[in-house]
Amino acid sequence: MAMALVVFLLTRAQGQPAEAPQRLFEQTPHDQITLKDGSVIQTEPASLPQRQVPQKPKPSDKLRVCLIDRPGEDYEVLWRDIQQVQFFEQMILAEAVRLSSSGDIDGAYDYFDYLERNYPNMPGLEEAMQRYLYQDAQAWQRRGQFDYVLVLLRQLHQRNPKFPNLDRAIALVTEKLIDARLEQGDHASAHLLVEQLEKAYPREPAVARLRQKLTARAGERLATARQQLAVGQLRAAHDQARAALAIWPALNEARELLTELHSRYPVLVVGVTGPLVAPRDRLDNWPARRARRLLQYELTEYTGPGAEGGVYVSPFGAVEKGDLGLRVSFLLRGDIHWPSAAPVTSADIARTLLKTAGSDATAPWRELVERVDTPDAQTVHIRLRQAHPHPESLFRAPLLPPTDVQPAALLGPFTLGPASDQQVDYLAAAQLPRAAQSPREVSERRFDRAHDALRALERHEIAAIDRLPPWELESARAIPGVTVQRYAAPTIHCLAPNLNKPLLANRAFRRALAFGIHRESILNVQLLRGKELEDAVVATGPLPTGYAHDNAIEPRAYEPRVSMMLASVALLEVAENQKKLEKAGPTPEETKTDETKPVESTPVESNPAAPAEPPADSAPPDAPPTADTKNEPKCPPLKLVHPGDEVARLACRTIQRQLALVKIPIELIELPAGQSAPPNDDYDLLYVELQMEEPLVDVFRLFGDDALMPPSSPYLRAALGRLALATDWRAAREALFEIHEAVATEVSLISLYQLPEFFVYRRTISGIGERPASLYQNITAWQTQVDLPEAD
């Protein structure tokens, strides 16, 4: 039988065409047997104990094999005819070693990766892998990428701490990285590198040298801090003392100095991912909404949800209602002053009410406020033309300064200090009362990622983080000495279409976008990462769950085939419309057609003639397109603009991939950090994160001529009008439900999902309160203790 096998191999080798080369591990697993006559055969993996060749097989013993190209046919080969047996994994290891030794580190990686996944215990693999890691580290060192070098050397240390010269190599790389970190001002990372080196090799001579270098650098910062304290530069001294502790947390002199500085001038450092760019408040501008409570007092402030509508307080005193809801009165405190030391009086309240009425933030005022009376310096009576379900919600506007105060000087607990792209400082207003250990300065430090901010919080470099993406909540809760808390209101994430663009003004196309986005997948897989989070739900409109949300409206299902059909219809309509415009000429009266304006239609329930949603079973997701697509116009790339935060970035990348599947190309444009809207009209879709704290009034800031979005239909305008005239909660809810229905039917906004919002802070801060509406809601009542990192 053995001779027959040899003859077969000789005849098979003649005249066979060459196949395209494959990497060895990509080939069908096989062993290679070299016979003493020089023949080489490839067989299916041999069934040998522990995949090892017998030490001294008898010459008469036989090895049963099966050729890889003749499955099912077994042959027997005498061991005396066998020169060598090479197992598949041994050949792969040999090729991996050859590649890495020749300098092809990247090429060898896939071979080693295959072996570690499939043959982790094979003899010789561990030793070869260690040599490979060292060679890989050398390659990165030649490129000057010392961070990668240290990562690889640490992996090698985990495998074999006694690898030759590994201790010296890690010490040299660590020293280079420490010098770079100190040059960058990243003192905490420099200290951490020394700690890690000492833990790995406590007797390494470089440890003592590096400790001395860092303690000397910390001493320099401490000396500078003392000099600044001596001349009254308390904030600068605070920064230098904090830097000294970051370099060397066990430096007792720095700990004592920082404790003294905190008692004299408490500074609170907050980590943010969205820096303040402009203080103008918008529903979709998180940084501006965060800073609003620092920079300006509002006549009434939302503090959280109540039994009916929100709960409101006034920083200026008490608010009372009377005359069956037709009168609202402000009874002022006497201890709040303007920077000029003049007290806030009823005249200031009245001036604000009269000058602010009619703005986009206070749309209901223009119809409701009849007159404002000031019987004395501490009392303001506001007479309404009709009752309102929740009149306190109407007066969320900043107090305007009198004529003898600079117009930009809004009255708030803090004023805007030095600002840069990386840091914004807020200075406590000297004329306002505050607790002894309340922060005298709030410094917002920008981080590109929440993960980096959490590491700074863990190192005591910052005391709080204003906003966390949902996937970082577990990591935050694992940090000792911190509290993770939820804000009072969630955010509603939507895509706002630019209705000035013909394609986005077409309702069928907006519906195509809605059907083509798998919202549930983005929420549960991308953002929540398989975790459950209360109140994190797919959204059906811009109104949060609660009194304004119509639970009878269900989210649109993910229907990619329906999306393609609607997009095709819309593209044909827009193309035909463009032809009509070209024929009609440039005259405005002639070019105004229904197709070029935002489609104005009413919900299906109110207008039976309106086009209905296609039934889900009319075009199942796996059904082939039924329309002839050869001559259909292609969708041009749509510009999707989104804020520069992590949630929006991740969601928009997923939306881009999903819409590409339905032939709607998306170009992503990321706004600079802190901005929520583009400076011009050159976009198609805008990713918005709405905080609708009080839908009763916030819908007027969302939909309106001067608001975030223009109303897309007369039905929506009518519903807004009914809400403005509502005198009780029943009428208000009915109007809000109509608004919800109109937005869902018209797809005025492409609703995505609702996310609860969270922040985290160290327990050295007290007085924050339970579920505040904003981070700084109770800032004047905060008490802070000095926050020191743990000593070594």
PDB file of C-alpha atoms in Angstrom, residues 402-650:
ATOM      1  CA  PRO A 402     -30.427  98.777  35.060  1.00  0.00           C
ATOM      2  CA  THR A 403     -29.065 101.532  32.863  1.00  0.00           C
ATOM      3  CA  ASP A 404     -26.152 102.302  35.213  1.00  0.00           C
ATOM      4  CA  VAL A 405     -24.824  98.736  34.888  1.00  0.00           C
ATOM      5  CA  GLN A 406     -22.957  97.449  31.861  1.00  0.00           C
ATOM      6  CA  PRO A 407     -25.429  95.747  29.492  1.00  0.00           C
ATOM      7  CA  ALA A 408     -23.345  92.559  29.443  1.00  0.00           C
ATOM      8  CA  ALA A 409     -23.230  92.309  33.234  1.00  0.00           C
ATOM      9  CA  LEU A 410     -25.977  89.788  33.940  1.00  0.00           C
ATOM     10  CA  LEU A 411     -26.652  89.153  37.595  1.00  0.00           C
ATOM     11  CA  GLY A 412     -25.483  85.712  38.696  1.00  0.00           C
ATOM     12  CA  PRO A 413     -23.504  83.999  41.436  1.00  0.00           C
ATOM     13  CA  PHE A 414     -20.374  83.985  39.239  1.00  0.00           C
ATOM     14  CA  THR A 415     -18.860  86.082  36.492  1.00  0.00           C
ATOM     15  CA  LEU A 416     -16.956  84.863  33.464  1.00  0.00           C
ATOM     16  CA  GLY A 417     -13.200  84.907  34.000  1.00  0.00           C
ATOM     17  CA  PRO A 418     -10.251  83.884  31.808  1.00  0.00           C
ATOM     18  CA  ALA A 419     -11.215  81.461  29.053  1.00  0.00           C
ATOM     19  CA  SER A 420      -9.402  79.321  26.498  1.00  0.00           C
ATOM     20  CA  ASP A 421     -10.145  76.249  24.387  1.00  0.00           C
ATOM     21  CA  GLN A 422      -9.041  74.003  27.242  1.00  0.00           C
ATOM     22  CA  GLN A 423     -10.247  75.870  30.326  1.00  0.00           C
ATOM     23  CA  VAL A 424     -12.892  78.383  31.370  1.00  0.00           C
ATOM     24  CA  ASP A 425     -12.828  80.040  34.801  1.00  0.00           C
ATOM     25  CA  TYR A 426     -15.776  81.516  36.693  1.00  0.00           C
ATOM     26  CA  LEU A 427     -15.193  83.938  39.556  1.00  0.00           C
ATOM     27  CA  ALA A 428     -17.580  84.287  42.477  1.00  0.00           C
ATOM     28  CA  ALA A 429     -19.521  87.554  42.493  1.00  0.00           C
ATOM     29  CA  ALA A 430     -18.285  89.486  45.509  1.00  0.00           C
ATOM     30  CA  GLN A 431     -21.589  91.248  46.271  1.00  0.00           C
ATOM     31  CA  LEU A 432     -23.651  88.075  46.756  1.00  0.00           C
ATOM     32  CA  PRO A 433     -23.972  86.109  50.017  1.00  0.00           C
ATOM     33  CA  ARG A 434     -22.505  82.594  50.149  1.00  0.00           C
ATOM     34  CA  ALA A 435     -21.407  79.932  52.630  1.00  0.00           C
ATOM     35  CA  ALA A 436     -17.893  79.903  54.112  1.00  0.00           C
ATOM     36  CA  GLN A 437     -16.586  76.911  52.168  1.00  0.00           C
ATOM     37  CA  SER A 438     -18.580  77.611  49.017  1.00  0.00           C
ATOM     38  CA  PRO A 439     -16.321  77.709  45.914  1.00  0.00           C
ATOM     39  CA  ARG A 440     -14.773  81.103  45.262  1.00  0.00           C
ATOM     40  CA  GLU A 441     -13.817  79.972  41.786  1.00  0.00           C
ATOM     41  CA  VAL A 442     -15.087  77.269  39.421  1.00  0.00           C
ATOM     42  CA  SER A 443     -12.678  76.128  36.750  1.00  0.00           C
ATOM     43  CA  GLU A 444     -14.018  73.994  33.899  1.00  0.00           C
ATOM     44  CA  ARG A 445     -11.312  71.865  32.334  1.00  0.00           C
ATOM     45  CA  ARG A 446     -11.964  70.347  28.936  1.00  0.00           C
ATOM     46  CA  PHE A 447     -11.404  66.664  28.118  1.00  0.00           C
ATOM     47  CA  ASP A 448     -11.788  65.079  24.697  1.00  0.00           C
ATOM     48  CA  ARG A 449     -13.249  61.887  26.195  1.00  0.00           C
ATOM     49  CA  ALA A 450     -15.221  61.138  29.323  1.00  0.00           C
ATOM     50  CA  HIS A 451     -12.848  58.225  29.936  1.00  0.00           C
ATOM     51  CA  ASP A 452      -9.940  60.670  30.305  1.00  0.00           C
ATOM     52  CA  ALA A 453     -11.997  62.831  32.650  1.00  0.00           C
ATOM     53  CA  LEU A 454     -12.765  59.784  34.822  1.00  0.00           C
ATOM     54  CA  ARG A 455      -9.060  59.023  35.130  1.00  0.00           C
ATOM     55  CA  ALA A 456      -8.457  62.626  36.222  1.00  0.00           C
ATOM     56  CA  LEU A 457     -11.285  62.299  38.754  1.00  0.00           C
ATOM     57  CA  GLU A 458      -9.714  59.111  40.063  1.00  0.00           C
ATOM     58  CA  ARG A 459      -6.368  60.934  40.457  1.00  0.00           C
ATOM     59  CA  HIS A 460      -8.075  63.808  42.373  1.00  0.00           C
ATOM     60  CA  GLU A 461      -7.158  66.300  39.640  1.00  0.00           C
ATOM     61  CA  ILE A 462     -10.823  67.316  39.248  1.00  0.00           C
ATOM     62  CA  ALA A 463     -13.757  67.178  41.663  1.00  0.00           C
ATOM     63  CA  ALA A 464     -16.672  66.514  39.284  1.00  0.00           C
ATOM     64  CA  ILE A 465     -17.613  65.647  35.706  1.00  0.00           C
ATOM     65  CA  ASP A 466     -20.671  67.397  34.336  1.00  0.00           C
ATOM     66  CA  ARG A 467     -21.838  64.701  31.892  1.00  0.00           C
ATOM     67  CA  LEU A 468     -21.170  61.008  31.345  1.00  0.00           C
ATOM     68  CA  PRO A 469     -22.043  58.853  28.326  1.00  0.00           C
ATOM     69  CA  PRO A 470     -24.064  55.809  29.388  1.00  0.00           C
ATOM     70  CA  TRP A 471     -21.266  53.307  28.721  1.00  0.00           C
ATOM     71  CA  GLU A 472     -19.030  55.014  31.337  1.00  0.00           C
ATOM     72  CA  LEU A 473     -21.484  54.764  34.251  1.00  0.00           C
ATOM     73  CA  GLU A 474     -20.108  51.475  35.570  1.00  0.00           C
ATOM     74  CA  SER A 475     -16.530  52.767  35.459  1.00  0.00           C
ATOM     75  CA  ALA A 476     -17.563  55.908  37.334  1.00  0.00           C
ATOM     76  CA  ARG A 477     -19.374  53.969  40.048  1.00  0.00           C
ATOM     77  CA  ALA A 478     -16.260  51.844  40.578  1.00  0.00           C
ATOM     78  CA  ILE A 479     -14.131  54.848  41.609  1.00  0.00           C
ATOM     79  CA  PRO A 480     -13.825  55.080  45.414  1.00  0.00           C
ATOM     80  CA  GLY A 481     -15.203  58.197  47.091  1.00  0.00           C
ATOM     81  CA  VAL A 482     -17.471  59.408  44.269  1.00  0.00           C
ATOM     82  CA  THR A 483     -21.226  59.631  43.692  1.00  0.00           C
ATOM     83  CA  VAL A 484     -22.950  59.163  40.338  1.00  0.00           C
ATOM     84  CA  GLN A 485     -26.234  61.027  40.143  1.00  0.00           C
ATOM     85  CA  ARG A 486     -28.912  61.591  37.547  1.00  0.00           C
ATOM     86  CA  TYR A 487     -30.190  64.939  36.305  1.00  0.00           C
ATOM     87  CA  ALA A 488     -33.847  65.857  36.596  1.00  0.00           C
ATOM     88  CA  ALA A 489     -34.572  65.852  32.857  1.00  0.00           C
ATOM     89  CA  PRO A 490     -33.449  63.508  30.057  1.00  0.00           C
ATOM     90  CA  THR A 491     -32.269  64.562  26.618  1.00  0.00           C
ATOM     91  CA  ILE A 492     -34.182  63.763  23.442  1.00  0.00           C
ATOM     92  CA  HIS A 493     -31.866  62.994  20.525  1.00  0.00           C
ATOM     93  CA  CYS A 494     -33.186  63.879  17.056  1.00  0.00           C
ATOM     94  CA  LEU A 495     -32.138  64.732  13.546  1.00  0.00           C
ATOM     95  CA  ALA A 496     -33.378  68.183  12.595  1.00  0.00           C
ATOM     96  CA  PRO A 497     -33.902  68.444   8.817  1.00  0.00           C
ATOM     97  CA  ASN A 498     -33.067  71.675   7.041  1.00  0.00           C
ATOM     98  CA  LEU A 499     -36.453  72.455   5.497  1.00  0.00           C
ATOM     99  CA  ASN A 500     -34.865  75.048   3.217  1.00  0.00           C
ATOM    100  CA  LYS A 501     -33.374  72.178   1.202  1.00  0.00           C
ATOM    101  CA  PRO A 502     -35.816  70.834  -1.427  1.00  0.00           C
ATOM    102  CA  LEU A 503     -35.066  67.207  -0.665  1.00  0.00           C
ATOM    103  CA  LEU A 504     -35.479  67.614   3.100  1.00  0.00           C
ATOM    104  CA  ALA A 505     -38.651  69.665   2.585  1.00  0.00           C
ATOM    105  CA  ASN A 506     -40.171  66.572   0.987  1.00  0.00           C
ATOM    106  CA  ARG A 507     -42.087  64.614   3.629  1.00  0.00           C
ATOM    107  CA  ALA A 508     -41.672  61.294   1.809  1.00  0.00           C
ATOM    108  CA  PHE A 509     -37.899  61.710   1.982  1.00  0.00           C
ATOM    109  CA  ARG A 510     -37.979  62.568   5.689  1.00  0.00           C
ATOM    110  CA  ARG A 511     -40.021  59.409   6.237  1.00  0.00           C
ATOM    111  CA  ALA A 512     -37.460  57.479   4.187  1.00  0.00           C
ATOM    112  CA  LEU A 513     -34.772  58.649   6.594  1.00  0.00           C
ATOM    113  CA  ALA A 514     -36.892  57.646   9.574  1.00  0.00           C
ATOM    114  CA  PHE A 515     -37.499  54.138   8.221  1.00  0.00           C
ATOM    115  CA  GLY A 516     -33.835  53.708   7.272  1.00  0.00           C
ATOM    116  CA  ILE A 517     -32.404  54.320  10.770  1.00  0.00           C
ATOM    117  CA  HIS A 518     -32.350  51.415  13.205  1.00  0.00           C
ATOM    118  CA  ARG A 519     -32.876  53.512  16.338  1.00  0.00           C
ATOM    119  CA  GLU A 520     -33.278  50.567  18.690  1.00  0.00           C
ATOM    120  CA  SER A 521     -29.952  49.121  17.577  1.00  0.00           C
ATOM    121  CA  ILE A 522     -28.133  52.444  18.045  1.00  0.00           C
ATOM    122  CA  LEU A 523     -29.597  52.846  21.520  1.00  0.00           C
ATOM    123  CA  ASN A 524     -29.227  49.319  22.878  1.00  0.00           C
ATOM    124  CA  VAL A 525     -26.077  48.143  21.112  1.00  0.00           C
ATOM    125  CA  GLN A 526     -23.986  51.259  20.493  1.00  0.00           C
ATOM    126  CA  LEU A 527     -24.890  53.517  23.417  1.00  0.00           C
ATOM    127  CA  LEU A 528     -26.105  51.236  26.216  1.00  0.00           C
ATOM    128  CA  ARG A 529     -23.838  48.340  25.153  1.00  0.00           C
ATOM    129  CA  GLY A 530     -26.364  45.729  26.193  1.00  0.00           C
ATOM    130  CA  LYS A 531     -27.116  47.287  29.604  1.00  0.00           C
ATOM    131  CA  GLU A 532     -30.550  48.390  30.772  1.00  0.00           C
ATOM    132  CA  LEU A 533     -31.032  52.004  31.786  1.00  0.00           C
ATOM    133  CA  GLU A 534     -34.245  53.430  33.185  1.00  0.00           C
ATOM    134  CA  ASP A 535     -36.006  55.880  30.845  1.00  0.00           C
ATOM    135  CA  ALA A 536     -33.620  55.113  27.959  1.00  0.00           C
ATOM    136  CA  VAL A 537     -36.161  54.461  25.203  1.00  0.00           C
ATOM    137  CA  VAL A 538     -36.673  54.895  21.486  1.00  0.00           C
ATOM    138  CA  ALA A 539     -38.340  58.274  20.970  1.00  0.00           C
ATOM    139  CA  THR A 540     -41.444  59.070  18.931  1.00  0.00           C
ATOM    140  CA  GLY A 541     -41.098  62.847  19.131  1.00  0.00           C
ATOM    141  CA  PRO A 542     -39.222  65.671  20.846  1.00  0.00           C
ATOM    142  CA  LEU A 543     -41.323  65.522  24.040  1.00  0.00           C
ATOM    143  CA  PRO A 544     -39.925  63.473  26.944  1.00  0.00           C
ATOM    144  CA  THR A 545     -41.903  60.740  28.667  1.00  0.00           C
ATOM    145  CA  GLY A 546     -44.296  62.376  31.101  1.00  0.00           C
ATOM    146  CA  TYR A 547     -47.349  64.602  30.947  1.00  0.00           C
ATOM    147  CA  ALA A 548     -46.640  65.861  27.401  1.00  0.00           C
ATOM    148  CA  HIS A 549     -45.893  62.470  25.838  1.00  0.00           C
ATOM    149  CA  ASP A 550     -48.643  60.589  23.993  1.00  0.00           C
ATOM    150  CA  ASN A 551     -47.898  56.934  24.749  1.00  0.00           C
ATOM    151  CA  ALA A 552     -50.311  55.812  22.032  1.00  0.00           C
ATOM    152  CA  ILE A 553     -47.834  56.922  19.345  1.00  0.00           C
ATOM    153  CA  GLU A 554     -45.454  54.067  18.598  1.00  0.00           C
ATOM    154  CA  PRO A 555     -41.951  54.383  17.159  1.00  0.00           C
ATOM    155  CA  ARG A 556     -41.511  53.712  13.464  1.00  0.00           C
ATOM    156  CA  ALA A 557     -40.060  50.275  12.819  1.00  0.00           C
ATOM    157  CA  TYR A 558     -36.787  49.783  11.000  1.00  0.00           C
ATOM    158  CA  GLU A 559     -37.916  49.070   7.410  1.00  0.00           C
ATOM    159  CA  PRO A 560     -34.981  49.481   4.980  1.00  0.00           C
ATOM    160  CA  ARG A 561     -37.024  48.380   1.955  1.00  0.00           C
ATOM    161  CA  VAL A 562     -39.751  50.883   2.746  1.00  0.00           C
ATOM    162  CA  SER A 563     -37.024  53.494   3.177  1.00  0.00           C
ATOM    163  CA  MET A 564     -35.625  52.769  -0.300  1.00  0.00           C
ATOM    164  CA  MET A 565     -39.092  52.949  -1.853  1.00  0.00           C
ATOM    165  CA  LEU A 566     -39.926  56.286  -0.210  1.00  0.00           C
ATOM    166  CA  ALA A 567     -36.527  57.741  -1.096  1.00  0.00           C
ATOM    167  CA  SER A 568     -37.013  56.768  -4.736  1.00  0.00           C
ATOM    168  CA  VAL A 569     -40.438  58.415  -4.809  1.00  0.00           C
ATOM    169  CA  ALA A 570     -39.079  61.573  -3.186  1.00  0.00           C
ATOM    170  CA  LEU A 571     -36.102  61.805  -5.518  1.00  0.00           C
ATOM    171  CA  LEU A 572     -38.368  61.510  -8.566  1.00  0.00           C
ATOM    172  CA  GLU A 573     -40.718  64.172  -7.169  1.00  0.00           C
ATOM    173  CA  VAL A 574     -37.857  66.580  -6.486  1.00  0.00           C
ATOM    174  CA  ALA A 575     -36.314  65.954  -9.923  1.00  0.00           C
ATOM    175  CA  GLU A 576     -39.652  66.560 -11.640  1.00  0.00           C
ATOM    176  CA  ASN A 577     -40.165  69.649  -9.554  1.00  0.00           C
ATOM    177  CA  GLN A 578     -36.771  70.973 -10.566  1.00  0.00           C
ATOM    178  CA  LYS A 579     -37.704  70.544 -14.223  1.00  0.00           C
ATOM    179  CA  LYS A 580     -40.861  72.584 -13.645  1.00  0.00           C
ATOM    180  CA  LEU A 581     -38.852  75.326 -11.976  1.00  0.00           C
ATOM    181  CA  GLU A 582     -36.416  75.479 -14.873  1.00  0.00           C
ATOM    182  CA  LYS A 583     -39.277  75.822 -17.340  1.00  0.00           C
ATOM    183  CA  ALA A 584     -41.108  78.402 -15.220  1.00  0.00           C
ATOM    184  CA  GLY A 585     -38.164  80.778 -14.998  1.00  0.00           C
ATOM    185  CA  PRO A 586     -36.854  82.777 -12.036  1.00  0.00           C
ATOM    186  CA  THR A 587     -40.010  84.794 -11.184  1.00  0.00           C
ATOM    187  CA  PRO A 588     -40.791  84.113  -7.494  1.00  0.00           C
ATOM    188  CA  GLU A 589     -44.560  83.975  -8.035  1.00  0.00           C
ATOM    189  CA  GLU A 590     -44.112  81.439 -10.828  1.00  0.00           C
ATOM    190  CA  THR A 591     -41.529  79.312  -9.025  1.00  0.00           C
ATOM    191  CA  LYS A 592     -43.543  78.936  -5.799  1.00  0.00           C
ATOM    192  CA  THR A 593     -44.961  75.436  -6.035  1.00  0.00           C
ATOM    193  CA  ASP A 594     -46.205  73.112  -3.408  1.00  0.00           C
ATOM    194  CA  GLU A 595     -43.325  70.758  -4.054  1.00  0.00           C
ATOM    195  CA  THR A 596     -40.666  73.341  -3.168  1.00  0.00           C
ATOM    196  CA  LYS A 597     -42.206  74.228   0.192  1.00  0.00           C
ATOM    197  CA  PRO A 598     -42.278  72.077   3.319  1.00  0.00           C
ATOM    198  CA  VAL A 599     -45.182  69.696   2.783  1.00  0.00           C
ATOM    199  CA  GLU A 600     -48.171  70.818   4.800  1.00  0.00           C
ATOM    200  CA  SER A 601     -50.395  67.925   5.674  1.00  0.00           C
ATOM    201  CA  THR A 602     -52.392  66.802   8.650  1.00  0.00           C
ATOM    202  CA  PRO A 603     -52.122  63.580  10.619  1.00  0.00           C
ATOM    203  CA  VAL A 604     -53.826  60.544   9.160  1.00  0.00           C
ATOM    204  CA  GLU A 605     -56.253  60.317  12.049  1.00  0.00           C
ATOM    205  CA  SER A 606     -57.533  63.872  11.453  1.00  0.00           C
ATOM    206  CA  ASN A 607     -57.459  63.813   7.649  1.00  0.00           C
ATOM    207  CA  PRO A 608     -58.480  60.536   5.960  1.00  0.00           C
ATOM    208  CA  ALA A 609     -57.231  61.832   2.640  1.00  0.00           C
ATOM    209  CA  ALA A 610     -53.664  62.150   3.868  1.00  0.00           C
ATOM    210  CA  PRO A 611     -51.258  59.474   2.653  1.00  0.00           C
ATOM    211  CA  ALA A 612     -50.994  56.633   5.153  1.00  0.00           C
ATOM    212  CA  GLU A 613     -47.841  54.885   6.344  1.00  0.00           C
ATOM    213  CA  PRO A 614     -47.094  51.824   4.210  1.00  0.00           C
ATOM    214  CA  PRO A 615     -48.018  48.663   6.116  1.00  0.00           C
ATOM    215  CA  ALA A 616     -45.058  46.766   7.521  1.00  0.00           C
ATOM    216  CA  ASP A 617     -45.896  43.657   5.506  1.00  0.00           C
ATOM    217  CA  SER A 618     -46.122  45.514   2.203  1.00  0.00           C
ATOM    218  CA  ALA A 619     -42.338  45.449   1.730  1.00  0.00           C
ATOM    219  CA  PRO A 620     -40.560  43.127   4.147  1.00  0.00           C
ATOM    220  CA  PRO A 621     -36.915  44.029   4.887  1.00  0.00           C
ATOM    221  CA  ASP A 622     -35.598  41.032   2.948  1.00  0.00           C
ATOM    222  CA  ALA A 623     -37.752  41.506  -0.137  1.00  0.00           C
ATOM    223  CA  PRO A 624     -36.039  42.673  -3.358  1.00  0.00           C
ATOM    224  CA  PRO A 625     -36.924  46.121  -4.728  1.00  0.00           C
ATOM    225  CA  THR A 626     -39.908  45.987  -7.045  1.00  0.00           C
ATOM    226  CA  ALA A 627     -39.273  49.260  -8.860  1.00  0.00           C
ATOM    227  CA  ASP A 628     -37.077  49.631 -11.920  1.00  0.00           C
ATOM    228  CA  THR A 629     -34.060  51.467 -10.519  1.00  0.00           C
ATOM    229  CA  LYS A 630     -32.086  51.856 -13.749  1.00  0.00           C
ATOM    230  CA  ASN A 631     -33.295  55.362 -14.547  1.00  0.00           C
ATOM    231  CA  GLU A 632     -34.024  56.575 -11.038  1.00  0.00           C
ATOM    232  CA  PRO A 633     -32.057  59.620  -9.832  1.00  0.00           C
ATOM    233  CA  LYS A 634     -29.417  58.948  -7.216  1.00  0.00           C
ATOM    234  CA  CYS A 635     -29.537  60.586  -3.830  1.00  0.00           C
ATOM    235  CA  PRO A 636     -26.819  63.233  -3.456  1.00  0.00           C
ATOM    236  CA  PRO A 637     -24.633  63.076  -0.345  1.00  0.00           C
ATOM    237  CA  LEU A 638     -26.395  64.660   2.632  1.00  0.00           C
ATOM    238  CA  LYS A 639     -24.424  66.775   5.060  1.00  0.00           C
ATOM    239  CA  LEU A 640     -25.099  65.572   8.589  1.00  0.00           C
ATOM    240  CA  VAL A 641     -23.723  68.067  11.111  1.00  0.00           C
ATOM    241  CA  HIS A 642     -23.296  66.900  14.687  1.00  0.00           C
ATOM    242  CA  PRO A 643     -21.815  68.199  17.965  1.00  0.00           C
ATOM    243  CA  GLY A 644     -18.346  67.089  18.948  1.00  0.00           C
ATOM    244  CA  ASP A 645     -19.421  64.913  21.884  1.00  0.00           C
ATOM    245  CA  GLU A 646     -18.940  61.154  22.097  1.00  0.00           C
ATOM    246  CA  VAL A 647     -22.595  60.116  21.984  1.00  0.00           C
ATOM    247  CA  ALA A 648     -23.383  62.208  18.905  1.00  0.00           C
ATOM    248  CA  ARG A 649     -20.191  61.127  17.150  1.00  0.00           C
ATOM    249  CA  LEU A 650     -20.839  57.422  17.704  1.00  0.00           C
TER     250      LEU A 650
END
